[in-house]
mmCIF file of C-alpha atoms and ligand atoms in Angstrom:
data_model
loop_
_atom_site.group_PDB
_atom_site.id
_atom_site.type_symbol
_atom_site.label_atom_id
_atom_site.label_comp_id
_atom_site.label_asym_id
_atom_site.label_seq_id
_atom_site.Cartn_x
_atom_site.Cartn_y
_atom_site.Cartn_z
ATOM 1 C CA UNK A 866 -69.350 88.687 -96.949
ATOM 2 C CA UNK A 867 -73.058 87.814 -97.124
ATOM 3 C CA UNK A 868 -73.985 90.431 -99.789
ATOM 4 C CA UNK A 869 -71.197 89.036 -101.945
ATOM 5 C CA UNK A 870 -72.550 85.509 -101.570
ATOM 6 C CA UNK A 871 -76.073 86.684 -102.365
ATOM 7 C CA UNK A 872 -74.879 88.342 -105.546
ATOM 8 C CA UNK A 873 -72.847 85.292 -106.577
ATOM 9 C CA UNK A 874 -75.908 83.110 -106.081
ATOM 10 C CA UNK A 875 -77.925 85.056 -108.638
ATOM 11 C CA UNK A 876 -75.079 85.982 -110.959
ATOM 12 C CA UNK A 877 -75.421 82.947 -113.235
ATOM 13 C CA UNK A 878 -79.019 83.716 -114.103
ATOM 14 C CA UNK A 879 -77.976 85.331 -117.403
ATOM 15 C CA UNK A 880 -76.483 82.328 -119.250
ATOM 16 C CA UNK A 881 -76.969 83.833 -122.736
ATOM 17 C CA UNK A 882 -74.531 86.610 -121.854
ATOM 18 C CA UNK A 883 -71.769 84.153 -121.007
ATOM 19 C CA UNK A 884 -72.300 81.184 -123.328
ATOM 20 C CA UNK A 885 -69.831 82.450 -125.954
ATOM 21 C CA UNK A 886 -67.064 82.541 -123.318
ATOM 22 C CA UNK A 887 -66.923 78.735 -123.513
ATOM 23 C CA UNK A 888 -65.290 79.120 -126.932
ATOM 24 C CA UNK A 889 -62.125 80.583 -125.407
ATOM 25 C CA UNK A 890 -60.490 83.886 -124.608
ATOM 26 C CA UNK A 891 -58.563 86.363 -126.704
ATOM 27 C CA UNK A 892 -58.072 89.450 -124.541
ATOM 28 C CA UNK A 893 -56.099 92.338 -126.057
ATOM 29 C CA UNK A 894 -54.836 93.571 -122.724
ATOM 30 C CA UNK A 895 -52.817 92.249 -119.812
ATOM 31 C CA UNK A 896 -53.686 94.462 -116.862
ATOM 32 C CA UNK A 897 -51.205 94.377 -113.993
ATOM 33 C CA UNK A 898 -52.262 96.095 -110.825
ATOM 34 C CA UNK A 899 -52.162 95.934 -107.041
ATOM 35 C CA UNK A 900 -54.308 93.527 -105.031
ATOM 36 C CA UNK A 901 -55.828 96.548 -103.267
ATOM 37 C CA UNK A 902 -59.613 96.214 -103.028
ATOM 38 C CA UNK A 903 -60.139 99.830 -104.069
ATOM 39 C CA UNK A 904 -58.736 99.167 -107.517
ATOM 40 C CA UNK A 905 -61.301 97.411 -109.700
ATOM 41 C CA UNK A 906 -59.953 97.077 -113.254
ATOM 42 C CA UNK A 907 -63.273 96.118 -114.869
ATOM 43 C CA UNK A 908 -64.988 99.056 -113.207
ATOM 44 C CA UNK A 909 -62.302 101.535 -114.227
ATOM 45 C CA UNK A 910 -62.097 100.357 -117.831
ATOM 46 C CA UNK A 911 -65.624 99.065 -118.387
ATOM 47 C CA UNK A 912 -64.141 95.755 -119.538
ATOM 48 C CA UNK A 913 -66.507 92.826 -119.993
ATOM 49 C CA UNK A 914 -65.622 89.175 -119.266
ATOM 50 C CA UNK A 915 -62.935 88.061 -121.726
ATOM 51 C CA UNK A 916 -61.444 91.514 -122.310
ATOM 52 C CA UNK A 917 -58.826 91.845 -119.571
ATOM 53 C CA UNK A 918 -56.235 89.276 -118.563
ATOM 54 C CA UNK A 919 -55.268 90.274 -115.037
ATOM 55 C CA UNK A 920 -52.271 89.945 -112.801
ATOM 56 C CA UNK A 921 -52.657 91.316 -109.317
ATOM 57 C CA UNK A 922 -49.766 91.418 -106.894
ATOM 58 C CA UNK A 923 -49.034 93.272 -103.679
ATOM 59 C CA UNK A 924 -47.831 96.642 -104.952
ATOM 60 C CA UNK A 925 -48.351 95.722 -108.642
ATOM 61 C CA UNK A 926 -44.788 94.515 -108.642
ATOM 62 C CA UNK A 927 -43.408 92.769 -111.712
ATOM 63 C CA UNK A 928 -40.674 90.512 -110.342
ATOM 64 C CA UNK A 929 -37.396 90.208 -112.246
ATOM 65 C CA UNK A 930 -37.574 87.593 -114.989
ATOM 66 C CA UNK A 931 -36.155 84.253 -113.903
ATOM 67 C CA UNK A 932 -36.858 80.635 -114.674
ATOM 68 C CA UNK A 933 -34.702 79.231 -111.890
ATOM 69 C CA UNK A 934 -37.654 79.036 -109.483
ATOM 70 C CA UNK A 935 -41.351 78.835 -110.366
ATOM 71 C CA UNK A 936 -43.124 82.167 -110.089
ATOM 72 C CA UNK A 937 -46.808 82.672 -110.742
ATOM 73 C CA UNK A 938 -46.311 86.296 -111.779
ATOM 74 C CA UNK A 939 -43.739 85.459 -114.443
ATOM 75 C CA UNK A 940 -45.871 82.582 -115.711
ATOM 76 C CA UNK A 941 -48.945 84.802 -115.998
ATOM 77 C CA UNK A 942 -47.067 87.448 -117.973
ATOM 78 C CA UNK A 943 -45.417 84.916 -120.277
ATOM 79 C CA UNK A 944 -48.728 83.166 -120.949
ATOM 80 C CA UNK A 945 -50.489 86.443 -121.745
ATOM 81 C CA UNK A 946 -47.818 87.511 -124.202
ATOM 82 C CA UNK A 947 -46.780 84.225 -125.803
ATOM 83 C CA UNK A 948 -49.998 82.230 -125.819
ATOM 84 C CA UNK A 949 -52.790 84.799 -125.775
ATOM 85 C CA UNK A 950 -50.820 87.327 -127.810
ATOM 86 C CA UNK A 951 -52.036 90.386 -125.916
ATOM 87 C CA UNK A 952 -51.263 93.642 -127.739
ATOM 88 C CA UNK A 953 -51.062 95.886 -124.688
ATOM 89 C CA UNK A 954 -49.750 95.586 -121.158
ATOM 90 C CA UNK A 955 -50.944 98.119 -118.594
ATOM 91 C CA UNK A 956 -49.175 98.495 -115.264
ATOM 92 C CA UNK A 957 -51.566 100.406 -113.035
ATOM 93 C CA UNK A 958 -50.317 101.752 -109.722
ATOM 94 C CA UNK A 959 -52.630 103.565 -107.373
ATOM 95 C CA UNK A 960 -52.709 106.315 -104.790
ATOM 96 C CA UNK A 961 -52.476 105.413 -101.085
ATOM 97 C CA UNK A 962 -50.757 102.125 -101.993
ATOM 98 C CA UNK A 963 -49.872 100.300 -98.772
ATOM 99 C CA UNK A 964 -47.044 98.331 -100.366
ATOM 100 C CA UNK A 965 -45.309 101.319 -101.939
ATOM 101 C CA UNK A 966 -45.917 103.351 -98.792
ATOM 102 C CA UNK A 967 -44.311 100.644 -96.664
ATOM 103 C CA UNK A 968 -41.224 100.650 -98.865
ATOM 104 C CA UNK A 969 -40.672 104.402 -98.936
ATOM 105 C CA UNK A 970 -41.488 104.820 -95.239
ATOM 106 C CA UNK A 971 -39.274 101.882 -94.276
ATOM 107 C CA UNK A 972 -42.101 100.434 -92.214
ATOM 108 C CA UNK A 973 -41.430 97.584 -89.830
ATOM 109 C CA UNK A 974 -42.911 94.498 -91.498
ATOM 110 C CA UNK A 975 -41.705 91.829 -89.065
ATOM 111 C CA UNK A 976 -45.331 90.884 -88.286
ATOM 112 C CA UNK A 977 -45.892 90.059 -91.963
ATOM 113 C CA UNK A 978 -42.709 88.293 -93.026
ATOM 114 C CA UNK A 979 -44.079 87.113 -96.382
ATOM 115 C CA UNK A 980 -44.928 90.707 -97.306
ATOM 116 C CA UNK A 981 -41.552 91.899 -96.038
ATOM 117 C CA UNK A 982 -39.706 89.303 -98.118
ATOM 118 C CA UNK A 983 -41.803 89.939 -101.247
ATOM 119 C CA UNK A 984 -41.111 93.673 -101.082
ATOM 120 C CA UNK A 985 -37.450 93.154 -100.257
ATOM 121 C CA UNK A 986 -37.024 90.655 -103.067
ATOM 122 C CA UNK A 987 -39.132 92.242 -105.738
ATOM 123 C CA UNK A 988 -39.374 95.993 -105.144
ATOM 124 C CA UNK A 989 -36.712 98.622 -105.649
ATOM 125 C CA UNK A 990 -37.217 101.650 -103.431
ATOM 126 C CA UNK A 991 -38.772 104.280 -105.674
ATOM 127 C CA UNK A 992 -37.630 107.891 -105.622
ATOM 128 C CA UNK A 993 -39.856 109.862 -103.282
ATOM 129 C CA UNK A 994 -39.242 113.399 -102.017
ATOM 130 C CA UNK A 995 -42.111 113.326 -99.485
ATOM 131 C CA UNK A 996 -42.802 109.907 -97.930
ATOM 132 C CA UNK A 997 -45.326 111.512 -95.565
ATOM 133 C CA UNK A 998 -47.644 112.314 -98.516
ATOM 134 C CA UNK A 999 -50.566 109.927 -97.882
ATOM 135 C CA UNK A 1000 -51.142 109.407 -101.618
ATOM 136 C CA UNK A 1001 -47.463 108.517 -102.207
ATOM 137 C CA UNK A 1002 -48.214 109.669 -105.763
ATOM 138 C CA UNK A 1003 -44.649 110.447 -106.758
ATOM 139 C CA UNK A 1004 -43.337 107.151 -105.398
ATOM 140 C CA UNK A 1005 -46.113 105.114 -107.021
ATOM 141 C CA UNK A 1006 -45.535 106.760 -110.391
ATOM 142 C CA UNK A 1007 -41.784 106.126 -110.221
ATOM 143 C CA UNK A 1008 -42.546 102.597 -109.087
ATOM 144 C CA UNK A 1009 -44.804 102.036 -112.131
ATOM 145 C CA UNK A 1010 -41.971 103.122 -114.434
ATOM 146 C CA UNK A 1011 -39.643 100.627 -112.763
ATOM 147 C CA UNK A 1012 -42.177 97.848 -113.409
ATOM 148 C CA UNK A 1013 -42.346 98.841 -117.095
ATOM 149 C CA UNK A 1014 -38.556 98.503 -117.269
ATOM 150 C CA UNK A 1015 -38.805 95.119 -115.583
ATOM 151 C CA UNK A 1016 -41.320 94.011 -118.199
ATOM 152 C CA UNK A 1017 -38.897 94.987 -120.944
ATOM 153 C CA UNK A 1018 -36.340 92.623 -119.433
ATOM 154 C CA UNK A 1019 -38.687 89.696 -120.148
ATOM 155 C CA UNK A 1020 -37.379 88.165 -123.388
ATOM 156 C CA UNK A 1021 -40.844 87.597 -124.870
ATOM 157 C CA UNK A 1022 -41.868 91.193 -124.218
ATOM 158 C CA UNK A 1023 -38.823 92.919 -125.653
ATOM 159 C CA UNK A 1024 -39.131 90.756 -128.762
ATOM 160 C CA UNK A 1025 -42.773 91.723 -129.345
ATOM 161 C CA UNK A 1026 -42.148 95.409 -128.723
ATOM 162 C CA UNK A 1027 -39.332 95.341 -131.288
ATOM 163 C CA UNK A 1028 -41.703 93.665 -133.740
ATOM 164 C CA UNK A 1029 -44.298 96.399 -133.170
ATOM 165 C CA UNK A 1030 -46.770 93.864 -131.791
ATOM 166 C CA UNK A 1031 -46.919 95.026 -128.192
ATOM 167 C CA UNK A 1032 -47.240 98.328 -126.345
ATOM 168 C CA UNK A 1033 -46.625 99.024 -122.677
ATOM 169 C CA UNK A 1034 -48.647 101.576 -120.709
ATOM 170 C CA UNK A 1035 -48.017 103.071 -117.273
ATOM 171 C CA UNK A 1036 -51.116 104.199 -115.368
ATOM 172 C CA UNK A 1037 -51.628 105.860 -112.024
ATOM 173 C CA UNK A 1038 -55.110 105.569 -110.513
ATOM 174 C CA UNK A 1039 -56.413 107.826 -107.752
ATOM 175 C CA UNK A 1040 -58.597 105.751 -105.443
ATOM 176 C CA UNK A 1041 -60.153 108.881 -103.915
ATOM 177 C CA UNK A 1042 -61.211 110.528 -107.205
ATOM 178 C CA UNK A 1043 -61.358 107.708 -109.737
ATOM 179 C CA UNK A 1044 -59.036 109.652 -112.058
ATOM 180 C CA UNK A 1045 -56.578 107.718 -114.216
ATOM 181 C CA UNK A 1046 -53.285 109.292 -115.236
ATOM 182 C CA UNK A 1047 -51.135 107.876 -118.001
ATOM 183 C CA UNK A 1048 -47.393 108.111 -118.412
ATOM 184 C CA UNK A 1049 -46.428 110.239 -121.408
ATOM 185 C CA UNK A 1050 -42.903 109.572 -122.573
ATOM 186 C CA UNK A 1051 -42.633 112.849 -124.536
ATOM 187 C CA UNK A 1052 -43.023 114.959 -121.395
ATOM 188 C CA UNK A 1053 -41.803 112.285 -118.951
ATOM 189 C CA UNK A 1054 -44.848 112.912 -116.754
ATOM 190 C CA UNK A 1055 -48.157 111.321 -115.836
ATOM 191 C CA UNK A 1056 -51.163 113.179 -117.252
ATOM 192 C CA UNK A 1057 -54.904 112.565 -116.921
ATOM 193 C CA UNK A 1058 -56.188 110.291 -119.689
HETATM 194 ZN ZN1 ZN B 957 -51.395 98.923 -103.591
#
């Protein structure tokens, strides 16, 4: 923790770089990914402050759209699309994902009931021919496609896609190589960017 504190202490010594951020934000991209510490969206994309609006959830899950109970994830997505008017939404899954692995391996999550309930409530079990694969690549990629479908069930998103104002992207990031694969609809596969 201490190195992080030391960096934070000196971080604000470049005020000229950040002064314009006081005027507001208009990011083009909502980036949805897992909370996993090995996935660092700004590092992967080179984004500077103000360029990525982020939603991070365990397993980069997009919960089903509902307004019956407050949900931070739904609120974040709606705000990005309706208020900020982002033009792209990226759902980025990653290799070795603990959440997706737990789902496809039917791991016992009784010690972490909040995680168990989140995954049970929000995740569908993705198709996976080899759950013992440590990367769970196939499962994560199928899981990303499910989240893209979920996004399309959000009224604000479907509307903007129809209007040609919004594009969805499915990414798969390898934590051990740094490679990003993108879903290509024409071949129905993930290919390196
Ligand atoms: Zn993960």
